[in-house]
């Protein structure tokens, strides 16, 4: 979950939930009562890639994740770059692979993290050398890869369908 702003970035006054009339009607947002600043809390664009490498799907394990979860390569866009340029940069930074083809799979909401995921299929070549951000990677045949029922897992499922494969989803135990 993202941490909400607590203080106004213009005058340092604590922000408070204040309702004001906007184009769509009344809306409560975090606002500064002293200077009128509004924290819009817009979703952050995140880039994700289904990397096709040596005829298989490359998934990686992030060093910050507990357990043995493998997922798509993801990252944030930088100011001044296109989504495609940012995705190619992230792939190079995190895996050292070169991207020869990049095609949009789709755009997905990930409301739990207040993100919008822009997902691509990337055809990549080179030798995999992981950044310190990643601890492991695995290559999966299309019929062996399992999708997760959230965020980038939906992009992977859509890509598998586009290749004529029925996606299989992991099942996670429900929390009580």
Short mmCIF file of C-alpha atoms in Angstrom, two decimals:
data_model
loop_
_atom_site.label_atom_id
_atom_site.label_comp_id
_atom_site.label_asym_id
_atom_site.label_seq_id
_atom_site.Cartn_x
_atom_site.Cartn_y
_atom_site.Cartn_z
CA UNK A 1 0.00 0.00 0.00
CA UNK A 2 1.29 3.46 -0.81
CA UNK A 3 1.83 5.90 2.06
CA UNK A 4 -0.45 8.94 1.89
CA UNK A 5 0.93 12.43 1.96
CA UNK A 6 0.73 13.82 5.47
CA UNK A 7 1.99 17.37 4.98
CA UNK A 8 1.60 20.02 2.32
CA UNK A 9 4.67 20.09 0.04
CA UNK A 10 4.22 23.86 -0.39
CA UNK A 11 3.84 25.12 3.19
CA UNK A 12 4.29 22.04 5.48
CA UNK A 13 0.82 22.33 7.04
CA UNK A 14 -0.75 18.94 7.86
CA UNK A 15 -3.10 17.81 5.10
CA UNK A 16 -6.69 16.96 5.98
CA UNK A 17 -9.57 15.29 4.15
CA UNK A 18 -11.55 18.26 2.83
CA UNK A 19 -14.55 18.07 0.53
CA UNK A 20 -14.71 20.57 -2.31
CA UNK A 21 -16.77 20.92 -5.45
CA UNK A 22 -14.86 19.71 -8.55
CA UNK A 23 -15.89 19.15 -12.19
CA UNK A 24 -17.59 15.85 -11.30
CA UNK A 25 -19.26 17.12 -8.15
CA UNK A 26 -18.20 17.08 -4.52
CA UNK A 27 -14.99 15.15 -3.84
CA UNK A 28 -13.07 14.54 -0.65
CA UNK A 29 -9.30 14.67 -1.05
CA UNK A 30 -6.32 15.46 1.13
CA UNK A 31 -6.01 19.25 0.99
CA UNK A 32 -4.15 22.01 2.75
CA UNK A 33 -6.41 24.36 4.67
CA UNK A 34 -3.64 27.00 4.81
CA UNK A 35 -2.67 27.40 1.13
CA UNK A 36 -5.27 25.38 -0.79
CA UNK A 37 -2.92 22.68 -2.14
CA UNK A 38 -4.72 19.49 -3.26
CA UNK A 39 -3.05 16.08 -3.22
CA UNK A 40 -4.63 14.42 -6.26
CA UNK A 41 -3.28 10.93 -5.48
CA UNK A 42 -3.18 9.98 -9.16
CA UNK A 43 -2.04 6.43 -10.01
CA UNK A 44 1.63 5.90 -10.85
CA UNK A 45 2.43 4.39 -14.27
CA UNK A 46 4.39 1.14 -13.96
CA UNK A 47 5.96 -0.71 -16.88
CA UNK A 48 5.96 -4.51 -17.09
CA UNK A 49 7.34 -6.98 -19.63
CA UNK A 50 6.57 -10.56 -20.56
CA UNK A 51 10.10 -11.33 -21.74
CA UNK A 52 10.39 -14.00 -24.41
CA UNK A 53 13.96 -15.28 -24.28
CA UNK A 54 15.24 -18.40 -26.04
CA UNK A 55 11.64 -19.38 -26.84
CA UNK A 56 10.58 -19.30 -23.18
CA UNK A 57 9.18 -16.78 -20.70
CA UNK A 58 11.73 -15.24 -18.34
CA UNK A 59 10.45 -14.55 -14.83
CA UNK A 60 12.58 -13.10 -12.04
CA UNK A 61 12.60 -13.07 -8.25
CA UNK A 62 12.96 -9.69 -6.57
CA UNK A 63 15.44 -9.53 -3.68
CA UNK A 64 12.84 -7.76 -1.51
CA UNK A 65 10.19 -10.49 -1.86
CA UNK A 66 9.74 -13.24 0.69
CA UNK A 67 9.47 -16.80 -0.57
CA UNK A 68 10.08 -18.03 -4.08
CA UNK A 69 7.75 -15.82 -6.14
CA UNK A 70 8.87 -15.22 -9.72
CA UNK A 71 7.23 -12.47 -11.76
CA UNK A 72 7.57 -10.14 -14.73
CA UNK A 73 10.27 -7.52 -15.00
CA UNK A 74 8.73 -4.22 -13.91
CA UNK A 75 9.82 -0.68 -13.25
CA UNK A 76 8.81 2.96 -13.14
CA UNK A 77 8.95 5.35 -16.07
CA UNK A 78 11.47 8.13 -15.81
CA UNK A 79 10.71 11.73 -16.71
CA UNK A 80 11.23 12.38 -20.40
CA UNK A 81 11.01 8.79 -21.64
CA UNK A 82 8.33 6.98 -23.59
CA UNK A 83 6.75 3.84 -22.13
CA UNK A 84 8.56 1.74 -24.76
CA UNK A 85 11.89 3.44 -24.05
CA UNK A 86 11.38 2.99 -20.32
CA UNK A 87 10.55 -0.69 -20.72
CA UNK A 88 13.64 -1.35 -22.85
CA UNK A 89 15.74 0.52 -20.25
CA UNK A 90 14.28 -1.49 -17.35
CA UNK A 91 14.91 -4.80 -19.16
CA UNK A 92 18.53 -3.79 -19.85
CA UNK A 93 19.10 -2.54 -16.28
CA UNK A 94 17.58 -5.57 -14.57
CA UNK A 95 18.63 -8.43 -16.89
CA UNK A 96 21.33 -7.00 -19.23
CA UNK A 97 19.26 -8.27 -22.17
CA UNK A 98 18.79 -6.37 -25.42
CA UNK A 99 15.23 -5.86 -26.65
CA UNK A 100 14.66 -6.36 -30.38
CA UNK A 101 10.86 -6.15 -30.34
CA UNK A 102 8.40 -4.55 -27.93
CA UNK A 103 4.62 -4.85 -28.37
CA UNK A 104 1.87 -3.59 -26.11
CA UNK A 105 -0.15 -6.33 -24.38
CA UNK A 106 -2.48 -4.01 -22.51
CA UNK A 107 -3.04 -1.56 -19.68
CA UNK A 108 -4.13 -2.89 -16.27
CA UNK A 109 -5.23 -1.29 -13.02
CA UNK A 110 -3.50 -2.29 -9.81
CA UNK A 111 -5.56 -0.34 -7.32
CA UNK A 112 -4.02 -1.93 -4.22
CA UNK A 113 -0.78 -0.11 -5.07
CA UNK A 114 -2.46 2.89 -6.78
CA UNK A 115 -0.73 2.00 -10.06
CA UNK A 116 -1.58 1.65 -13.72
CA UNK A 117 0.45 -1.12 -15.35
CA UNK A 118 1.48 -0.74 -18.99
CA UNK A 119 2.46 -4.25 -20.08
CA UNK A 120 4.54 -5.26 -23.08
CA UNK A 121 5.73 -8.43 -24.76
CA UNK A 122 9.49 -8.12 -25.24
CA UNK A 123 11.58 -10.30 -27.51
CA UNK A 124 15.07 -10.29 -25.99
CA UNK A 125 18.57 -11.58 -26.70
CA UNK A 126 21.93 -11.60 -24.95
CA UNK A 127 23.29 -13.09 -21.77
CA UNK A 128 21.22 -12.76 -18.58
CA UNK A 129 23.08 -10.90 -15.84
CA UNK A 130 20.75 -9.84 -13.04
CA UNK A 131 20.93 -6.51 -11.26
CA UNK A 132 21.29 -6.55 -7.44
CA UNK A 133 17.54 -5.89 -7.34
CA UNK A 134 16.93 -9.47 -8.50
CA UNK A 135 18.19 -12.69 -6.90
CA UNK A 136 17.18 -15.34 -9.43
CA UNK A 137 15.46 -15.95 -12.74
CA UNK A 138 13.81 -18.93 -14.40
CA UNK A 139 12.78 -19.75 -17.94
CA UNK A 140 9.33 -21.30 -18.39
CA UNK A 141 7.77 -22.99 -21.39
CA UNK A 142 4.46 -21.36 -22.27
CA UNK A 143 2.50 -24.39 -21.05
CA UNK A 144 4.39 -24.45 -17.72
CA UNK A 145 4.12 -20.81 -16.64
CA UNK A 146 1.54 -20.01 -13.96
CA UNK A 147 -0.16 -16.64 -13.67
CA UNK A 148 -0.99 -14.86 -10.43
CA UNK A 149 -4.47 -13.40 -9.97
CA UNK A 150 -3.43 -9.75 -9.60
CA UNK A 151 -1.54 -6.93 -11.30
CA UNK A 152 0.94 -8.17 -13.89
CA UNK A 153 -0.45 -11.71 -13.69
CA UNK A 154 -3.42 -10.57 -15.79
CA UNK A 155 -1.05 -9.23 -18.48
CA UNK A 156 0.78 -12.56 -18.57
CA UNK A 157 -2.55 -14.38 -18.90
CA UNK A 158 -3.64 -12.13 -21.79
CA UNK A 159 -0.33 -12.69 -23.58
CA UNK A 160 -0.61 -16.48 -23.15
CA UNK A 161 -4.13 -16.37 -24.62
CA UNK A 162 -2.80 -14.40 -27.60
CA UNK A 163 -0.39 -17.29 -28.19
CA UNK A 164 -3.17 -19.89 -28.08
CA UNK A 165 -2.48 -21.09 -24.51
CA UNK A 166 -5.10 -21.26 -21.80
CA UNK A 167 -3.50 -19.60 -18.75
CA UNK A 168 -3.31 -21.51 -15.49
CA UNK A 169 -3.53 -19.42 -12.32
CA UNK A 170 -1.78 -19.97 -8.99
CA UNK A 171 -4.01 -20.35 -6.00
CA UNK A 172 -3.09 -18.47 -2.86
CA UNK A 173 -4.50 -19.39 0.54
CA UNK A 174 -7.18 -16.97 1.71
CA UNK A 175 -6.32 -14.88 4.74
CA UNK A 176 -8.70 -15.26 7.65
#
